[in-house]
DNA sequence: AAACCGGGGTA
DNA sequence: TACCCAGGTTT
């Protein structure tokens, strides 16, 4: 174990100053930019989130710009990043800050955590990075580093584990540079104390890391096993009129992709053929006024779109029709709507010639 | 406490 | 495959 908390913090910060990546949100203490970066980086790798951060800063240079944008624009810009509640909460919080707080972000943990989409981690990150408050962050990196160095085997996704690691992190934080310390331990976890095959032999902490000394690094951190993945069967009805128009619907119920757009969807409990599909009430409801000319299966082999907790086994049915209704939109306008990656991939492939 | 919420990278 | 990622909200 590290001899003292100061030893741990000082060495971590020293390592960080020599090894940190140059990232745009590390060049500012502007709470708008720090907040935006933290929301984008929730459950998201830096490499994946970075282009989105740059897009958002360009489109919305201030919280007021973001607040004044339509939610549909924010969702469209967020398209492809996943966990879309982040985008909806981002926009709601921007409106709150711009309209009810005079455009000024709260400057302490207690007020920050009241914002939509801001939990313990994000409130601590903003308070420490922007305002030098001693609020320890606990993200996936911190769980991993602390569980190994101090050999804590409490499951990190249990309630007691969350509290235990938070308390330990708060004991270790550098009081003089809490923001730098927080970023240092996260960077160390992301770049050095990595989940698989970390280079422990060259690690600055290996004399003090209990997991290394006891050869239990590959057993930590401990995580309670997740539930098995559920399979769902999606049938999208890609209606195409002679006038090159189609139908999109907005998802408004509970569940995935709330407020994003998709083709009319018939979900089934198993893979269906055209004959079976035509008998389903949902299919008949969608097509009753269409008088469709033909229906053909686009993808012979179903496309399996993999989410973290479910696999979407998807068939796209091409339905040609003479009739057009008020809710038809030009195919060329599909790109204006925020759609899931599953839909985006199909559209870019199938409509490449339109 | 458990369930739910995306998409992509890595071994 | 399995696991993970600068987590948070809802039930």
Short mmCIF file of C-alpha atoms (C1' of nucleotides) in Angstrom, two decimals:
data_model
loop_
_atom_site.label_atom_id
_atom_site.label_comp_id
_atom_site.label_asym_id
_atom_site.label_seq_id
_atom_site.Cartn_x
_atom_site.Cartn_y
_atom_site.Cartn_z
CA UNK A 1 0.00 0.00 0.00
CA UNK A 2 1.22 3.56 -0.61
CA UNK A 3 3.02 4.87 2.45
CA UNK A 4 0.84 7.95 2.66
CA UNK A 5 -2.05 9.49 0.82
CA UNK A 6 0.25 12.32 -0.21
CA UNK A 7 2.68 9.83 -1.74
CA UNK A 8 -0.08 8.36 -3.86
CA UNK A 9 -1.47 11.73 -4.97
CA UNK A 10 1.90 13.32 -5.65
CA UNK A 11 3.16 10.46 -7.78
CA UNK A 12 -0.11 10.24 -9.66
CA UNK A 13 -0.03 13.96 -10.47
CA UNK A 14 3.62 13.79 -11.47
CA UNK A 15 2.90 10.87 -13.81
CA UNK A 16 -0.07 12.76 -15.24
CA UNK A 17 1.84 15.94 -15.97
CA UNK A 18 4.39 13.93 -17.93
CA UNK A 19 2.01 11.61 -19.75
CA UNK A 20 -1.33 13.32 -20.25
CA UNK A 21 -2.91 13.55 -23.66
CA UNK A 22 -3.58 16.97 -25.12
CA UNK A 23 -7.35 17.27 -25.25
CA UNK A 24 -9.44 20.36 -26.01
CA UNK A 25 -11.35 20.33 -22.71
CA UNK A 26 -8.05 20.30 -20.83
CA UNK A 27 -7.27 23.79 -22.11
CA UNK A 28 -10.15 25.47 -20.28
CA UNK A 29 -12.00 25.79 -16.99
CA UNK A 30 -15.14 27.08 -18.68
CA UNK A 31 -17.90 25.13 -16.90
CA UNK A 32 -19.95 24.95 -20.09
CA UNK A 33 -17.15 23.16 -21.91
CA UNK A 34 -16.22 20.95 -18.97
CA UNK A 35 -19.87 20.00 -18.45
CA UNK A 36 -20.33 19.26 -22.16
CA UNK A 37 -17.20 17.11 -22.27
CA UNK A 38 -18.22 15.17 -19.16
CA UNK A 39 -21.70 14.39 -20.48
CA UNK A 40 -20.28 13.23 -23.81
CA UNK A 41 -17.67 11.07 -22.10
CA UNK A 42 -20.12 9.21 -19.86
CA UNK A 43 -19.66 5.53 -20.74
CA UNK A 44 -17.85 6.69 -23.86
CA UNK A 45 -14.20 6.46 -24.85
CA UNK A 46 -12.27 9.65 -25.50
CA UNK A 47 -11.60 8.61 -29.10
CA UNK A 48 -15.31 8.15 -29.75
CA UNK A 49 -16.48 11.29 -27.94
CA UNK A 50 -13.86 13.76 -29.18
CA UNK A 51 -15.38 14.42 -32.64
CA UNK A 52 -18.76 15.02 -31.02
CA UNK A 53 -17.27 17.49 -28.56
CA UNK A 54 -15.72 19.45 -31.42
CA UNK A 55 -19.00 19.39 -33.38
CA UNK A 56 -20.99 20.63 -30.39
CA UNK A 57 -18.57 23.44 -29.53
CA UNK A 58 -18.64 24.60 -33.14
CA UNK A 59 -22.44 24.45 -33.42
CA UNK A 60 -23.09 25.75 -29.90
CA UNK A 61 -20.22 27.95 -28.62
CA UNK A 62 -22.10 28.84 -25.44
CA UNK A 63 -24.81 27.40 -23.22
CA UNK A 64 -27.20 29.97 -24.64
CA UNK A 65 -26.60 28.77 -28.20
CA UNK A 66 -27.38 25.24 -27.05
CA UNK A 67 -30.44 26.35 -25.11
CA UNK A 68 -31.84 28.20 -28.12
CA UNK A 69 -31.50 25.22 -30.45
CA UNK A 70 -34.45 22.90 -31.12
CA UNK A 71 -34.16 19.56 -29.35
CA UNK A 72 -34.36 17.84 -32.73
CA UNK A 73 -31.14 19.56 -33.80
CA UNK A 74 -29.39 18.47 -30.62
CA UNK A 75 -30.50 14.87 -31.11
CA UNK A 76 -29.36 14.97 -34.73
CA UNK A 77 -25.91 16.18 -33.70
CA UNK A 78 -25.80 13.47 -31.02
CA UNK A 79 -26.80 10.79 -33.54
CA UNK A 80 -24.49 7.77 -33.39
CA UNK A 81 -23.17 8.39 -29.90
CA UNK A 82 -25.80 6.34 -28.07
CA UNK A 83 -27.50 6.75 -24.70
CA UNK A 84 -29.72 9.44 -26.15
CA UNK A 85 -31.14 10.48 -22.78
CA UNK A 86 -27.81 12.27 -22.40
CA UNK A 87 -28.67 14.52 -25.34
CA UNK A 88 -32.19 15.21 -24.09
CA UNK A 89 -30.93 15.98 -20.59
CA UNK A 90 -28.09 18.07 -22.02
CA UNK A 91 -30.58 20.25 -23.83
CA UNK A 92 -32.95 20.51 -20.85
CA UNK A 93 -30.09 21.54 -18.58
CA UNK A 94 -28.84 24.10 -21.10
CA UNK A 95 -32.29 25.69 -21.12
CA UNK A 96 -32.38 25.64 -17.33
CA UNK A 97 -28.99 27.31 -17.00
CA UNK A 98 -29.59 29.82 -19.77
CA UNK A 99 -33.12 30.80 -18.80
CA UNK A 100 -33.32 30.30 -15.03
CA UNK A 101 -29.73 30.80 -13.92
CA UNK A 102 -28.76 33.76 -16.03
CA UNK A 103 -26.49 31.58 -18.13
CA UNK A 104 -24.22 30.81 -15.19
CA UNK A 105 -23.56 27.23 -14.09
CA UNK A 106 -23.83 26.29 -10.41
CA UNK A 107 -20.41 26.44 -8.77
CA UNK A 108 -20.66 23.64 -6.21
CA UNK A 109 -21.41 19.92 -6.01
CA UNK A 110 -24.70 20.27 -4.16
CA UNK A 111 -26.23 22.50 -6.81
CA UNK A 112 -24.57 20.83 -9.78
CA UNK A 113 -26.00 17.42 -8.95
CA UNK A 114 -29.51 18.84 -9.18
CA UNK A 115 -29.06 19.35 -12.93
CA UNK A 116 -30.62 16.78 -15.25
CA UNK A 117 -28.07 14.26 -16.45
CA UNK A 118 -25.55 15.25 -13.77
CA UNK A 119 -24.90 12.55 -11.17
CA UNK A 120 -22.24 12.06 -8.52
CA UNK A 121 -19.40 11.61 -10.98
CA UNK A 122 -20.18 14.59 -13.21
CA UNK A 123 -20.95 16.97 -10.34
CA UNK A 124 -17.62 16.04 -8.72
CA UNK A 125 -15.75 16.46 -11.99
CA UNK A 126 -17.12 19.94 -12.67
CA UNK A 127 -16.72 21.12 -9.06
CA UNK A 128 -13.11 19.96 -8.90
CA UNK A 129 -11.95 20.92 -12.39
CA UNK A 130 -13.69 24.28 -12.67
CA UNK A 131 -13.77 25.46 -9.06
CA UNK A 132 -10.94 23.56 -7.30
CA UNK A 133 -13.36 21.95 -4.86
CA UNK A 134 -12.17 18.79 -3.13
CA UNK A 135 -14.75 16.42 -4.64
CA UNK A 136 -13.38 13.03 -5.63
CA UNK A 137 -14.59 11.46 -8.85
CA UNK A 138 -15.26 7.74 -9.07
CA UNK A 139 -15.56 6.46 -12.62
CA UNK A 140 -14.64 3.13 -14.17
CA UNK A 141 -10.96 4.05 -14.15
CA UNK A 142 -10.94 5.04 -10.48
CA UNK A 143 -12.72 1.82 -9.51
CA UNK A 144 -10.04 -0.17 -11.29
CA UNK A 145 -7.00 1.69 -9.96
CA UNK A 146 -8.19 1.79 -6.35
CA UNK A 147 -9.44 -1.79 -6.30
CA UNK A 148 -6.01 -2.98 -7.43
CA UNK A 149 -3.70 -0.71 -5.44
CA UNK A 150 -5.66 -1.21 -2.22
CA UNK A 151 -6.97 -4.68 -3.04
CA UNK A 152 -10.62 -3.86 -2.56
CA UNK A 153 -12.74 -6.76 -3.76
CA UNK A 154 -16.15 -5.31 -2.98
CA UNK A 155 -18.17 -5.45 -6.22
CA UNK A 156 -17.96 -2.05 -7.90
CA UNK A 157 -21.55 -2.26 -9.14
CA UNK A 158 -23.02 -2.86 -5.70
CA UNK A 159 -24.40 -0.14 -3.46
CA UNK A 160 -21.88 -0.82 -0.70
CA UNK A 161 -19.08 -0.88 -3.25
CA UNK A 162 -20.05 2.53 -4.61
CA UNK A 163 -19.96 4.03 -1.12
CA UNK A 164 -16.75 2.30 -0.13
CA UNK A 165 -14.85 3.44 -3.21
CA UNK A 166 -16.24 6.96 -2.98
CA UNK A 167 -15.02 7.20 0.61
CA UNK A 168 -11.58 5.87 -0.28
CA UNK A 169 -11.30 8.23 -3.25
CA UNK A 170 -12.26 11.18 -1.06
CA UNK A 171 -9.51 10.26 1.43
CA UNK A 172 -6.90 10.17 -1.32
CA UNK A 173 -7.70 13.34 -3.26
CA UNK A 174 -5.08 16.09 -3.34
CA UNK A 175 -6.57 19.03 -1.44
CA UNK A 176 -4.49 21.63 -3.27
CA UNK A 177 -5.14 20.45 -6.83
CA UNK A 178 -8.26 18.30 -6.71
CA UNK A 179 -9.10 18.82 -10.36
CA UNK A 180 -5.65 17.81 -11.54
CA UNK A 181 -5.65 14.83 -9.17
CA UNK A 182 -9.03 13.61 -10.42
CA UNK A 183 -7.94 13.82 -14.02
CA UNK A 184 -4.63 12.17 -13.14
CA UNK A 185 -6.15 9.04 -11.60
CA UNK A 186 -8.61 8.70 -14.49
CA UNK A 187 -5.88 9.13 -17.08
CA UNK A 188 -3.72 6.63 -15.26
CA UNK A 189 -6.55 4.10 -15.32
CA UNK A 190 -7.33 4.77 -18.96
CA UNK A 191 -3.75 4.68 -20.22
CA UNK A 192 -1.77 2.53 -17.81
CA UNK A 193 -3.80 0.55 -15.29
CA UNK A 194 -5.95 -0.81 -18.12
CA UNK A 195 -8.56 -3.57 -17.77
CA UNK A 196 -6.61 -6.32 -19.51
CA UNK A 197 -2.89 -7.07 -19.46
CA UNK A 198 -1.65 -3.89 -17.78
CA UNK A 199 2.13 -3.41 -17.87
CA UNK A 200 2.55 -3.87 -14.14
CA UNK A 201 6.27 -4.60 -14.32
CA UNK A 202 6.94 -1.00 -15.36
CA UNK A 203 4.29 0.60 -13.14
CA UNK A 204 5.43 3.33 -10.76
CA UNK A 205 3.16 1.95 -8.07
CA UNK A 206 4.03 -1.73 -8.27
CA UNK A 207 5.97 -1.80 -4.97
CA UNK A 208 2.87 -0.39 -3.30
CA UNK A 209 0.13 -2.14 -5.28
CA UNK A 210 -1.34 -4.97 -3.24
CA UNK A 211 -2.86 -6.65 -6.27
CA UNK A 212 0.52 -6.71 -8.01
CA UNK A 213 2.30 -8.01 -4.93
CA UNK A 214 -0.28 -10.75 -4.47
CA UNK A 215 -0.64 -11.48 -8.20
CA UNK A 216 -4.37 -10.72 -8.21
CA UNK A 217 -4.36 -7.86 -10.71
CA UNK A 218 -6.36 -9.83 -13.27
CA UNK A 219 -9.04 -10.56 -10.66
CA UNK A 220 -9.76 -6.92 -9.87
CA UNK A 221 -12.01 -5.05 -9.91
CA UNK A 222 -14.85 -7.40 -8.99
CA UNK A 223 -18.13 -6.87 -10.80
CA UNK A 224 -21.46 -8.60 -10.34
CA UNK A 225 -22.35 -10.48 -13.48
CA UNK A 226 -24.79 -8.90 -15.87
CA UNK A 227 -28.01 -10.42 -17.08
CA UNK A 228 -27.99 -12.36 -20.34
CA UNK A 229 -28.69 -10.44 -23.51
CA UNK A 230 -32.24 -10.41 -24.81
CA UNK A 231 -33.05 -11.04 -28.47
CA UNK A 232 -35.70 -8.96 -30.22
CA UNK A 233 -37.03 -9.30 -33.75
CA UNK A 234 -37.60 -6.09 -35.68
CA UNK A 235 -39.40 -5.76 -39.01
CA UNK A 236 -39.09 -2.32 -40.55
CA UNK A 237 -41.59 -1.36 -43.24
CA UNK A 238 -39.71 0.73 -45.76
CA UNK A 239 -42.55 2.26 -47.74
CA UNK A 240 -41.56 3.78 -51.06
CA UNK A 241 -43.96 5.71 -53.25
CA UNK A 242 -43.62 6.34 -56.97
CA UNK A 243 -42.73 9.88 -56.03
CA UNK A 244 -39.71 8.79 -54.00
CA UNK A 245 -41.30 9.44 -50.67
CA UNK A 246 -41.36 7.30 -47.54
CA UNK A 247 -42.65 7.18 -43.95
CA UNK A 248 -40.71 7.81 -40.77
CA UNK A 249 -42.14 7.58 -37.28
CA UNK A 250 -40.85 9.07 -34.05
CA UNK A 251 -40.35 6.71 -31.12
CA UNK A 252 -42.31 8.18 -28.23
CA UNK A 253 -42.85 5.29 -25.83
CA UNK A 254 -40.54 3.94 -23.18
CA UNK A 255 -37.44 2.04 -24.12
CA UNK A 256 -34.59 2.54 -26.52
CA UNK A 257 -34.10 5.47 -28.88
CA UNK A 258 -36.72 7.74 -27.31
CA UNK A 259 -37.57 10.61 -29.70
CA UNK A 260 -35.46 9.24 -32.54
CA UNK A 261 -37.01 8.34 -35.91
CA UNK A 262 -37.38 5.02 -37.68
CA UNK A 263 -39.48 3.32 -40.33
CA UNK A 264 -42.81 1.87 -39.17
CA UNK A 265 -41.82 -1.04 -36.95
CA UNK A 266 -43.47 -4.41 -36.44
CA UNK A 267 -41.81 -6.27 -33.60
CA UNK A 268 -42.32 -10.02 -33.41
CA UNK A 269 -41.33 -12.76 -30.99
CA UNK A 270 -39.44 -14.63 -33.69
CA UNK A 271 -38.24 -14.28 -37.26
CA UNK A 272 -41.20 -14.05 -39.66
CA UNK A 273 -41.70 -14.46 -43.40
CA UNK A 274 -43.82 -12.25 -45.64
CA UNK A 275 -46.87 -14.45 -45.34
CA UNK A 276 -46.79 -14.38 -41.56
CA UNK A 277 -45.99 -10.67 -41.46
CA UNK A 278 -49.06 -9.82 -43.52
CA UNK A 279 -51.33 -11.50 -40.97
CA UNK A 280 -50.16 -9.37 -38.07
CA UNK A 281 -52.57 -6.67 -36.84
CA UNK A 282 -49.77 -4.11 -36.55
CA UNK A 283 -48.74 -4.68 -40.16
CA UNK A 284 -52.32 -4.36 -41.34
CA UNK A 285 -52.79 -1.17 -39.39
CA UNK A 286 -49.74 0.42 -40.98
CA UNK A 287 -50.65 -0.67 -44.50
CA UNK A 288 -54.45 -0.54 -44.52
CA UNK A 289 -54.64 2.74 -46.44
CA UNK A 290 -51.62 2.08 -48.58
CA UNK A 291 -52.90 -0.32 -51.24
CA UNK A 292 -49.33 -1.46 -51.65
CA UNK A 293 -48.12 -2.89 -54.91
CA UNK A 294 -45.41 -5.24 -53.70
CA UNK A 295 -43.51 -6.29 -50.62
CA UNK A 296 -40.01 -7.74 -50.77
CA UNK A 297 -37.47 -8.62 -48.13
CA UNK A 298 -34.38 -6.42 -48.53
CA UNK A 299 -31.91 -8.42 -46.49
CA UNK A 300 -32.02 -12.16 -47.01
CA UNK A 301 -30.05 -12.64 -43.82
CA UNK A 302 -31.35 -10.63 -40.84
CA UNK A 303 -29.10 -7.81 -39.64
CA UNK A 304 -28.19 -8.23 -35.97
CA UNK A 305 -27.73 -4.83 -34.38
CA UNK A 306 -25.99 -5.29 -31.04
CA UNK A 307 -26.77 -3.06 -28.10
CA UNK A 308 -25.30 -3.60 -24.65
CA UNK A 309 -28.32 -5.42 -23.29
CA UNK A 310 -30.20 -6.64 -26.35
CA UNK A 311 -29.67 -7.87 -29.86
CA UNK A 312 -32.01 -6.53 -32.51
CA UNK A 313 -32.47 -9.11 -35.25
CA UNK A 314 -33.76 -6.97 -38.05
CA UNK A 315 -35.43 -7.42 -41.41
CA UNK A 316 -36.16 -4.52 -43.75
CA UNK A 317 -39.26 -4.98 -45.89
CA UNK A 318 -39.49 -2.85 -49.03
CA UNK A 319 -43.08 -1.90 -49.74
CA UNK A 320 -43.80 -0.14 -53.02
CA UNK A 321 -47.01 1.82 -53.20
CA UNK A 322 -48.87 4.13 -55.56
CA UNK A 323 -50.59 5.98 -52.81
CA UNK A 324 -49.18 8.85 -50.82
CA UNK A 325 -50.49 10.25 -47.57
CA UNK A 326 -49.88 13.40 -45.63
CA UNK A 327 -47.21 11.84 -43.44
CA UNK A 328 -44.96 10.88 -46.35
CA UNK A 329 -41.60 12.62 -46.54
CA UNK A 330 -39.14 12.82 -49.44
CA UNK A 331 -36.47 10.16 -49.19
CA UNK A 332 -33.87 12.89 -49.64
CA UNK A 333 -35.05 14.45 -46.35
CA UNK A 334 -34.34 11.39 -44.18
CA UNK A 335 -30.91 12.78 -43.34
CA UNK A 336 -32.59 15.69 -41.53
CA UNK A 337 -33.96 13.36 -38.87
CA UNK A 338 -32.08 11.85 -35.95
CA UNK A 339 -32.14 8.09 -36.45
CA UNK A 340 -30.50 5.13 -34.70
CA UNK A 341 -27.31 3.75 -36.26
CA UNK A 342 -29.27 0.68 -37.34
CA UNK A 343 -31.49 2.90 -39.52
CA UNK A 344 -28.65 5.15 -40.63
CA UNK A 345 -26.67 2.17 -41.91
CA UNK A 346 -29.62 0.85 -43.87
CA UNK A 347 -30.49 4.25 -45.34
CA UNK A 348 -26.95 5.01 -46.48
CA UNK A 349 -26.74 1.61 -48.15
CA UNK A 350 -30.21 1.25 -49.67
CA UNK A 351 -30.83 4.83 -50.69
CA UNK A 352 -27.32 5.44 -52.01
CA UNK A 353 -28.76 5.76 -55.51
CA UNK A 354 -31.66 8.05 -54.68
"C1'" DA B 1 -31.65 -3.09 -5.36
"C1'" DA B 2 -32.47 -4.00 -9.93
"C1'" DA B 3 -33.62 -2.70 -14.54
"C1'" DC B 4 -32.88 0.14 -18.29
"C1'" DC B 5 -30.35 2.91 -21.63
"C1'" DG B 6 -26.02 2.72 -27.40
"C1'" DG B 7 -22.45 2.12 -29.94
"C1'" DG B 8 -17.79 0.94 -30.60
"C1'" DG B 9 -13.13 -0.86 -29.17
"C1'" DT B 10 -10.26 -4.66 -27.42
"C1'" DA B 11 -8.47 -9.31 -26.17
"C1'" DT C 1 -17.26 -14.22 -27.04
"C1'" DA C 2 -16.85 -11.28 -23.03
"C1'" DC C 3 -15.75 -7.13 -21.10
"C1'" DC C 4 -15.30 -2.27 -20.93
"C1'" DC C 5 -15.86 2.78 -21.73
"C1'" DA C 6 -14.29 10.19 -17.77
"C1'" DG C 7 -22.60 7.14 -15.68
"C1'" DG C 8 -27.40 8.47 -14.82
"C1'" DT C 9 -32.33 7.72 -14.33
"C1'" DT C 10 -36.33 5.06 -13.46
"C1'" DT C 11 -38.86 1.46 -11.27
#
